[in-house]
C-alpha cells in the first residue's frame, strides 16, 4: 500500500504488455492526454475513425457529440478501461495502449473517474464509498482517512451528517457529489467526467455545474476531460470544447468560437440536426 500521490515502480520486462516502469518520458511539457489515430469498432460500424485529440496539462477540455457518437468510448479509452483497435493513447506521458491490467494500475491511481451514474457501491455508506480508494491505494491511519474523507465531502457541499447514509437514501444530485468526492480523494492529476449533469433536474444540474467550476478554480486536479451533451455546462467549465462527429474531432476551440463556427457539420450538430 502506498500513500496518495506516490507512484508504484514496476519491474521492466521485454513483454510490452507486462508490468513496466511508470515514467513520463515527455516530462511536464507534453500533453496530459494524447489520442493518436484512434479507431474503435463495436459490431460492424466504427465508432471512432482515426481520432486525434491532445489535452494540455492544466486545462479542462470538454468533448461534445450526439448520442452514440463515441464520447464515453473515448473517455473509457483514456482510462484504459478498453483498448483501441488501432492508434495510440497516452496518459500523463505514458503509452497505455499495450499495457495489461497490472501495469495500468499505477497510471489509473493518478486519475479520478466520475461515472455518469456515480457508480457508488450500494452496500457501502457515503463515508465508506469516499474512503474506498484510500483503503485500496494508500497507507493512512484511520484519523487521516476520516480527515481526508470529510475534507472532500466538505468541498462538494456535503457534511458529516451524510456519513452513514446509503446511496439509495440520496438524491441524484447528492449521489453525483459523492461520486466527485470519491474521484478526488486521491488528489488525481487527471479527472475524467462522464456526463456529470445527465439525469438531473435543472436546479441540480446548475449546482453540479457550479461545483465543477469551483473545483477547477481551486485546482482540485491539474487537468480535466469531460464528456457531455450539456452546452451550458461546457460553456462554464471548459477551456476548450471539442465536437465529435463521424468518429473524429470536427472542431476544437473556445465555446464561443464553436458557436460561431462556419463548418456545416458543427452548425448542424449545434442545431440538433446531426449526431
Short mmCIF file of N, CA and C in Angstrom, two decimals, residues 98-172:
data_model
loop_
_atom_site.label_atom_id
_atom_site.label_comp_id
_atom_site.label_asym_id
_atom_site.label_seq_id
_atom_site.Cartn_x
_atom_site.Cartn_y
_atom_site.Cartn_z
N UNK A 98 -0.52 -0.61 -24.95
CA UNK A 98 -0.17 -2.02 -24.86
C UNK A 98 -0.22 -2.60 -23.45
N UNK A 99 -0.50 -1.78 -22.45
CA UNK A 99 -0.34 -2.23 -21.08
C UNK A 99 -1.47 -3.15 -20.64
N UNK A 100 -1.08 -4.20 -19.92
CA UNK A 100 -2.08 -5.08 -19.29
C UNK A 100 -2.55 -4.46 -17.99
N UNK A 101 -3.54 -5.10 -17.39
CA UNK A 101 -4.22 -4.53 -16.23
C UNK A 101 -3.27 -4.19 -15.09
N UNK A 102 -2.34 -5.07 -14.78
CA UNK A 102 -1.44 -4.83 -13.65
C UNK A 102 -0.58 -3.60 -13.88
N UNK A 103 -0.09 -3.42 -15.11
CA UNK A 103 0.75 -2.27 -15.42
C UNK A 103 -0.06 -0.98 -15.50
N UNK A 104 -1.37 -1.08 -15.75
CA UNK A 104 -2.23 0.09 -15.83
C UNK A 104 -2.57 0.67 -14.46
N UNK A 105 -2.52 -0.15 -13.42
CA UNK A 105 -2.98 0.30 -12.11
C UNK A 105 -2.26 1.54 -11.61
N UNK A 106 -0.92 1.62 -11.70
CA UNK A 106 -0.26 2.84 -11.22
C UNK A 106 -0.67 4.09 -12.00
N UNK A 107 -1.01 3.93 -13.28
CA UNK A 107 -1.47 5.07 -14.08
C UNK A 107 -2.86 5.48 -13.63
N UNK A 108 -3.73 4.51 -13.41
CA UNK A 108 -5.11 4.81 -13.01
C UNK A 108 -5.17 5.49 -11.64
N UNK A 109 -4.19 5.19 -10.77
CA UNK A 109 -4.17 5.85 -9.46
C UNK A 109 -3.93 7.34 -9.59
N UNK A 110 -3.45 7.77 -10.72
CA UNK A 110 -3.20 9.19 -10.96
C UNK A 110 -4.41 9.86 -11.62
N UNK A 111 -5.48 9.09 -11.82
CA UNK A 111 -6.71 9.58 -12.42
C UNK A 111 -7.87 9.47 -11.43
N UNK A 112 -8.86 10.34 -11.62
CA UNK A 112 -10.13 10.18 -10.94
C UNK A 112 -11.22 10.07 -12.00
N UNK A 113 -12.16 9.15 -11.83
CA UNK A 113 -13.21 8.92 -12.83
C UNK A 113 -14.56 9.18 -12.19
N UNK A 114 -15.30 10.15 -12.72
CA UNK A 114 -16.66 10.43 -12.26
C UNK A 114 -17.61 9.80 -13.26
N UNK A 115 -18.23 8.69 -12.86
CA UNK A 115 -19.10 7.93 -13.76
C UNK A 115 -20.44 8.62 -13.91
N UNK A 116 -21.10 8.37 -15.04
CA UNK A 116 -22.37 9.02 -15.33
C UNK A 116 -23.40 8.78 -14.24
N UNK A 117 -23.52 7.56 -13.78
CA UNK A 117 -24.49 7.25 -12.74
C UNK A 117 -23.91 7.26 -11.35
N UNK A 118 -22.74 7.88 -11.17
CA UNK A 118 -21.99 7.96 -9.91
C UNK A 118 -21.30 6.64 -9.56
N UNK A 119 -21.96 5.49 -9.90
CA UNK A 119 -21.36 4.16 -9.70
C UNK A 119 -20.90 3.95 -8.26
N UNK A 120 -21.72 4.38 -7.31
CA UNK A 120 -21.39 4.15 -5.91
C UNK A 120 -21.70 2.70 -5.54
N UNK A 121 -21.01 2.19 -4.53
CA UNK A 121 -21.29 0.85 -4.03
C UNK A 121 -22.55 0.91 -3.19
N UNK A 122 -23.59 0.20 -3.63
CA UNK A 122 -24.90 0.30 -2.98
C UNK A 122 -24.86 -0.14 -1.52
N UNK A 123 -24.00 -1.08 -1.19
CA UNK A 123 -23.98 -1.64 0.17
C UNK A 123 -23.07 -0.87 1.12
N UNK A 124 -22.36 0.14 0.61
CA UNK A 124 -21.46 0.93 1.45
C UNK A 124 -22.08 2.30 1.73
N UNK A 125 -21.78 2.82 2.91
CA UNK A 125 -22.24 4.16 3.26
C UNK A 125 -21.50 5.21 2.44
N UNK A 126 -21.97 6.44 2.51
CA UNK A 126 -21.28 7.55 1.84
C UNK A 126 -19.83 7.62 2.31
N UNK A 127 -19.60 7.55 3.62
CA UNK A 127 -18.24 7.62 4.16
C UNK A 127 -17.37 6.51 3.57
N UNK A 128 -17.86 5.28 3.56
CA UNK A 128 -17.07 4.16 3.07
C UNK A 128 -16.86 4.23 1.57
N UNK A 129 -17.82 4.78 0.83
CA UNK A 129 -17.63 4.95 -0.61
C UNK A 129 -16.48 5.89 -0.90
N UNK A 130 -16.44 7.03 -0.20
CA UNK A 130 -15.37 8.00 -0.45
C UNK A 130 -14.03 7.49 0.08
N UNK A 131 -14.07 6.74 1.17
CA UNK A 131 -12.83 6.20 1.76
C UNK A 131 -12.27 5.04 0.97
N UNK A 132 -13.08 4.42 0.11
CA UNK A 132 -12.67 3.19 -0.57
C UNK A 132 -11.34 3.33 -1.31
N UNK A 133 -11.13 4.37 -2.15
CA UNK A 133 -9.83 4.47 -2.83
C UNK A 133 -8.66 4.60 -1.87
N UNK A 134 -8.87 5.27 -0.74
CA UNK A 134 -7.80 5.41 0.24
C UNK A 134 -7.43 4.07 0.85
N UNK A 135 -8.45 3.26 1.14
CA UNK A 135 -8.18 1.95 1.74
C UNK A 135 -7.51 1.02 0.73
N UNK A 136 -7.81 1.20 -0.55
CA UNK A 136 -7.23 0.34 -1.58
C UNK A 136 -5.81 0.75 -1.96
N UNK A 137 -5.53 2.06 -1.98
CA UNK A 137 -4.30 2.53 -2.61
C UNK A 137 -3.41 3.39 -1.72
N UNK A 138 -3.78 3.64 -0.48
CA UNK A 138 -2.97 4.49 0.38
C UNK A 138 -2.80 3.85 1.75
N UNK A 139 -1.67 4.11 2.37
CA UNK A 139 -1.40 3.64 3.74
C UNK A 139 -1.59 4.82 4.68
N UNK A 140 -2.78 4.94 5.21
CA UNK A 140 -3.11 6.05 6.08
C UNK A 140 -3.72 5.53 7.37
N UNK A 141 -3.43 6.23 8.46
CA UNK A 141 -4.10 5.92 9.72
C UNK A 141 -5.57 6.31 9.60
N UNK A 142 -6.40 5.70 10.46
CA UNK A 142 -7.84 5.93 10.34
C UNK A 142 -8.22 7.38 10.53
N UNK A 143 -7.51 8.10 11.41
CA UNK A 143 -7.84 9.52 11.59
C UNK A 143 -7.49 10.32 10.34
N UNK A 144 -6.44 9.91 9.62
CA UNK A 144 -6.09 10.58 8.36
C UNK A 144 -7.13 10.30 7.29
N UNK A 145 -7.63 9.05 7.24
CA UNK A 145 -8.70 8.71 6.30
C UNK A 145 -9.92 9.57 6.57
N UNK A 146 -10.31 9.65 7.85
CA UNK A 146 -11.50 10.44 8.22
C UNK A 146 -11.32 11.91 7.85
N UNK A 147 -10.12 12.45 8.10
CA UNK A 147 -9.88 13.87 7.79
C UNK A 147 -10.01 14.11 6.30
N UNK A 148 -9.45 13.22 5.50
CA UNK A 148 -9.49 13.43 4.05
C UNK A 148 -10.91 13.23 3.51
N UNK A 149 -11.61 12.22 4.00
CA UNK A 149 -12.99 11.98 3.53
C UNK A 149 -13.86 13.19 3.84
N UNK A 150 -13.78 13.70 5.06
CA UNK A 150 -14.64 14.82 5.43
C UNK A 150 -14.22 16.11 4.72
N UNK A 151 -12.92 16.26 4.44
CA UNK A 151 -12.47 17.43 3.69
C UNK A 151 -13.04 17.41 2.28
N UNK A 152 -13.03 16.22 1.65
CA UNK A 152 -13.56 16.13 0.28
C UNK A 152 -15.07 16.27 0.26
N UNK A 153 -15.75 15.67 1.22
CA UNK A 153 -17.21 15.84 1.28
C UNK A 153 -17.56 17.31 1.49
N UNK A 154 -16.77 18.00 2.31
CA UNK A 154 -17.00 19.42 2.51
C UNK A 154 -16.81 20.21 1.24
N UNK A 155 -15.83 19.83 0.43
CA UNK A 155 -15.56 20.55 -0.82
C UNK A 155 -16.72 20.42 -1.80
N UNK A 156 -17.46 19.31 -1.72
CA UNK A 156 -18.60 19.14 -2.63
C UNK A 156 -19.91 19.52 -1.96
N UNK A 157 -19.82 20.19 -0.82
CA UNK A 157 -21.01 20.74 -0.18
C UNK A 157 -21.80 19.76 0.66
N UNK A 158 -21.16 18.71 1.15
CA UNK A 158 -21.84 17.73 2.00
C UNK A 158 -21.15 17.67 3.36
N UNK A 159 -21.93 17.49 4.41
CA UNK A 159 -21.40 17.44 5.76
C UNK A 159 -21.34 16.03 6.31
N UNK A 160 -20.86 15.93 7.56
CA UNK A 160 -20.72 14.63 8.21
C UNK A 160 -22.06 13.96 8.45
N UNK A 161 -23.16 14.70 8.33
CA UNK A 161 -24.48 14.12 8.54
C UNK A 161 -24.85 13.11 7.46
N UNK A 162 -24.08 13.08 6.35
CA UNK A 162 -24.37 12.09 5.30
C UNK A 162 -23.50 10.84 5.45
N UNK A 163 -22.58 10.83 6.40
CA UNK A 163 -21.62 9.73 6.53
C UNK A 163 -22.28 8.36 6.49
N UNK A 164 -23.33 8.19 7.26
CA UNK A 164 -23.93 6.87 7.44
C UNK A 164 -25.02 6.55 6.44
N UNK A 165 -25.32 7.47 5.55
CA UNK A 165 -26.38 7.23 4.57
C UNK A 165 -25.91 6.28 3.48
N UNK A 166 -26.83 5.48 2.96
CA UNK A 166 -26.56 4.62 1.82
C UNK A 166 -26.92 5.36 0.53
N UNK A 167 -26.34 5.01 -0.60
CA UNK A 167 -26.65 5.71 -1.85
C UNK A 167 -28.14 5.79 -2.16
N UNK A 168 -28.89 4.74 -1.80
CA UNK A 168 -30.33 4.74 -2.08
C UNK A 168 -31.08 5.83 -1.33
N UNK A 169 -30.47 6.36 -0.27
CA UNK A 169 -31.10 7.40 0.54
C UNK A 169 -30.78 8.80 0.04
N UNK A 170 -29.98 8.91 -1.02
CA UNK A 170 -29.54 10.20 -1.52
C UNK A 170 -30.32 10.60 -2.77
N UNK A 171 -30.41 11.89 -3.00
CA UNK A 171 -30.96 12.39 -4.26
C UNK A 171 -29.93 12.18 -5.37
N UNK A 172 -30.38 12.33 -6.61
CA UNK A 172 -29.45 12.18 -7.74
C UNK A 172 -28.30 13.16 -7.67
#
